[in-house]
Amino acid sequence: MLCAIFVCFMTAPFFKETVSAAGIESSIPISTDGSNHGGMITDDIEANYYRFTLPSSGRVTLTAIADMQKVYYRIYDENGNRIWSIEPEWNGTTRKNSAIETIDLVKGIYYFTVERHWWGGTGDYSFKLNFTSSDESFVDTQNEAESNNTIELASNILLDTSYKGQMALNESKDFYKFVLDSSGRVKLIANIEICVINYRIY
């Protein structure tokens, strides 16, 4: 008997905005090893664009600080679609705008932007990105045809074997396929760092 199991979790709807072609063309390649990067938003510079590549699925930690009361930090996928955005709060004591955020993403190319807030405001900023691989057993990418996000592309798994996966910001489910040679009882043992998730068998 052939069965399939998939794991999914609910996310907020993806933003519909896209990064401009000019922004992609002018993007500066940066590392995700914790190196510091910085720049300035001025009356003439509304946004700065950066490009980073993830060698596998994993978690990106953004640490940023700015001298502006309001600023947008955003991430776009390799097709230019916005998948994450934040506008951190101004700290009246430190007189800084700071943020520490974690973003789970699949393997691929991404664009990180620092953009002027619609309220306006200019100033200096600095940030760094740290990447930690999720060590997934089956690699997920931004290309749906290369990921186990549909039942047709379910990853083959064996019973009595441990596997590791990740639910990233830009995916909603993973499918796994297993075979039972006879009728019997299957025991699922799972550990996960997501507050709400669905396990289902088809």
Coordinates of C-alpha atoms in Angstrom, one line a residue:
M1 CA 0.0 0.0 0.0
L2 CA 1.3 3.4 -1.0
C3 CA 0.7 6.4 1.4
A4 CA 1.8 10.0 1.4
I5 CA 2.2 12.3 4.4
F6 CA 2.6 16.0 4.2
V7 CA 3.5 18.7 6.7
C8 CA 2.1 22.2 6.3
F9 CA 1.7 25.4 8.3
M10 CA -0.3 28.6 7.9
T11 CA 1.4 31.8 6.9
A12 CA 0.2 35.3 6.3
P13 CA -0.6 36.0 2.6
F14 CA 2.5 37.0 0.5
F15 CA 2.8 40.6 -0.3
K16 CA 2.1 41.4 -3.9
E17 CA 4.7 44.1 -4.4
T18 CA 7.7 43.4 -6.5
V19 CA 11.2 44.9 -6.6
S20 CA 12.0 47.1 -9.7
A21 CA 14.2 45.8 -12.5
A22 CA 16.5 48.7 -11.9
G23 CA 16.8 47.7 -8.2
I24 CA 17.7 44.1 -9.2
E25 CA 20.3 45.4 -11.7
S26 CA 21.9 47.7 -9.2
S27 CA 21.9 45.2 -6.3
I28 CA 25.1 44.8 -4.4
P29 CA 26.2 41.2 -3.6
I30 CA 26.6 40.6 0.2
S31 CA 27.5 37.7 2.4
T32 CA 25.5 36.0 5.1
D33 CA 28.4 35.4 7.4
G34 CA 27.7 38.2 9.8
S35 CA 29.8 40.8 8.0
N36 CA 28.7 44.4 8.5
H37 CA 27.2 46.4 5.7
G38 CA 25.9 49.9 5.6
G39 CA 24.7 52.9 3.6
M40 CA 22.5 55.9 3.7
I41 CA 19.0 57.0 2.7
T42 CA 18.9 60.5 1.4
D43 CA 16.6 62.9 -0.4
D44 CA 18.0 61.5 -3.6
I45 CA 18.4 57.8 -2.6
E46 CA 15.0 56.2 -1.7
A47 CA 16.3 52.7 -1.5
N48 CA 19.4 50.6 -1.5
Y49 CA 19.4 47.0 -2.9
Y50 CA 21.5 44.0 -1.9
R51 CA 21.7 40.5 -3.2
F52 CA 22.5 37.3 -1.2
T53 CA 22.5 33.6 -2.0
L54 CA 21.5 30.8 0.4
P55 CA 23.3 27.5 -0.4
S56 CA 20.5 25.5 1.4
S57 CA 17.3 26.1 3.3
G58 CA 17.8 27.7 6.6
R59 CA 17.4 30.7 8.9
V60 CA 18.6 34.2 8.2
T61 CA 19.1 36.5 11.2
L62 CA 19.0 40.2 10.4
T63 CA 20.5 42.6 12.8
A64 CA 20.1 46.3 11.8
I65 CA 20.3 49.7 13.3
A66 CA 19.5 53.1 11.7
D67 CA 19.5 56.8 12.5
M68 CA 16.0 57.2 10.9
Q69 CA 12.8 57.2 12.9
K70 CA 11.1 55.1 10.2
V71 CA 12.6 52.7 7.6
Y72 CA 11.6 49.6 5.7
Y73 CA 13.6 46.4 5.6
R74 CA 12.4 44.0 2.9
I75 CA 13.3 40.7 1.3
Y76 CA 12.3 39.7 -2.3
D77 CA 12.7 36.3 -3.9
E78 CA 14.7 35.6 -7.0
N79 CA 11.7 36.6 -9.2
G80 CA 11.5 40.0 -7.5
N81 CA 8.3 39.2 -5.4
R82 CA 8.3 40.6 -1.9
I83 CA 8.0 37.9 0.7
W84 CA 9.0 39.7 3.9
S85 CA 8.9 43.3 5.2
I86 CA 9.3 45.1 8.5
E87 CA 9.3 48.7 9.8
P88 CA 11.0 48.6 13.2
E89 CA 10.1 51.1 15.9
W90 CA 12.2 54.2 16.9
N91 CA 13.7 54.0 20.4
G92 CA 13.4 57.4 22.0
T93 CA 16.1 56.6 24.6
T94 CA 18.8 55.3 22.3
R95 CA 17.7 57.6 19.5
K96 CA 18.1 54.7 17.1
N97 CA 15.9 52.4 15.1
S98 CA 17.0 48.9 15.6
A99 CA 15.8 45.4 14.6
I100 CA 16.8 41.8 15.2
E101 CA 14.7 39.4 13.1
T102 CA 14.8 35.8 12.0
I103 CA 13.5 34.7 8.6
D104 CA 13.3 31.1 7.5
L105 CA 13.9 30.7 3.7
V106 CA 14.5 28.0 1.2
K107 CA 17.7 27.7 -1.0
G108 CA 18.2 30.4 -3.6
I109 CA 18.9 34.0 -4.5
Y110 CA 17.3 36.8 -2.6
Y111 CA 17.2 40.6 -2.6
F112 CA 17.4 42.6 0.6
T113 CA 16.4 46.3 0.5
V114 CA 16.6 49.2 2.8
E115 CA 13.8 51.6 1.7
R116 CA 12.7 55.1 2.7
H117 CA 9.5 55.0 4.8
W118 CA 6.5 56.8 3.3
W119 CA 6.7 59.2 6.3
G120 CA 10.0 60.2 4.9
G121 CA 13.2 60.5 6.8
T122 CA 16.8 60.1 5.9
G123 CA 20.0 58.9 7.6
D124 CA 22.7 56.3 8.0
Y125 CA 22.0 52.6 8.6
S126 CA 24.1 49.4 9.1
F127 CA 23.1 45.7 9.1
K128 CA 24.4 42.2 9.0
L129 CA 22.9 38.9 8.0
N130 CA 23.8 35.5 9.6
F131 CA 22.8 32.3 8.0
T132 CA 22.3 28.9 9.7
S133 CA 21.5 25.9 7.5
S134 CA 18.4 23.8 8.5
D135 CA 20.3 20.6 7.3
E136 CA 17.1 19.4 5.5
S137 CA 17.1 15.8 4.4
F138 CA 15.5 16.9 1.1
V139 CA 16.5 20.3 -0.4
D140 CA 13.8 22.8 -1.0
T141 CA 14.3 25.6 -3.5
Q142 CA 12.3 28.5 -5.0
N143 CA 11.7 26.3 -8.0
E144 CA 8.6 24.3 -7.2
A145 CA 9.7 21.5 -9.6
E146 CA 12.8 20.9 -7.5
S147 CA 11.0 20.8 -4.1
N148 CA 8.7 18.3 -2.4
N149 CA 5.9 20.9 -2.1
T150 CA 3.3 18.8 -4.1
I151 CA 2.1 15.3 -3.7
E152 CA 3.5 14.5 -7.2
L153 CA 7.0 15.4 -6.0
A154 CA 6.8 13.8 -2.6
S155 CA 10.2 12.7 -1.2
N156 CA 10.6 9.0 -0.7
I157 CA 11.2 8.0 2.9
L158 CA 11.7 4.8 4.8
L159 CA 10.1 3.6 8.1
D160 CA 12.2 3.7 11.2
T161 CA 14.4 6.4 9.8
S162 CA 14.8 10.0 11.0
Y163 CA 14.5 13.0 8.7
K164 CA 15.0 16.7 9.0
G165 CA 13.0 19.4 7.3
Q166 CA 12.0 23.1 7.5
M167 CA 8.9 25.2 7.0
A168 CA 10.2 28.3 5.3
L169 CA 8.5 31.7 4.9
N170 CA 8.2 31.1 1.2
E171 CA 6.6 27.6 1.3
S172 CA 3.6 26.1 3.0
K173 CA 3.9 22.3 2.9
D174 CA 6.3 19.4 2.4
F175 CA 5.2 15.9 1.1
Y176 CA 6.8 12.6 2.0
K177 CA 5.9 9.2 0.5
F178 CA 6.3 5.8 2.2
V179 CA 5.2 2.3 1.4
L180 CA 3.6 -0.3 3.7
D181 CA 4.1 -3.9 2.6
S182 CA 1.2 -5.1 4.8
S183 CA -1.5 -3.7 7.1
G184 CA -0.3 -2.4 10.4
R185 CA 0.2 0.5 12.8
V186 CA 2.4 3.5 11.9
K187 CA 3.8 5.6 14.8
L188 CA 4.7 9.2 14.0
I189 CA 7.3 10.8 16.3
A190 CA 7.9 14.5 15.5
N191 CA 9.6 17.5 17.1
I192 CA 9.0 20.9 15.7
E193 CA 9.6 24.6 16.6
I194 CA 6.4 25.9 15.1
C195 CA 3.4 26.7 17.3
V196 CA 0.7 25.5 14.9
I197 CA 1.2 22.8 12.3
N198 CA -0.8 20.1 10.5
Y199 CA 0.3 16.5 9.9
R200 CA -1.8 14.7 7.4
I201 CA -1.8 11.3 5.7
Y202 CA -3.2 10.5 2.2

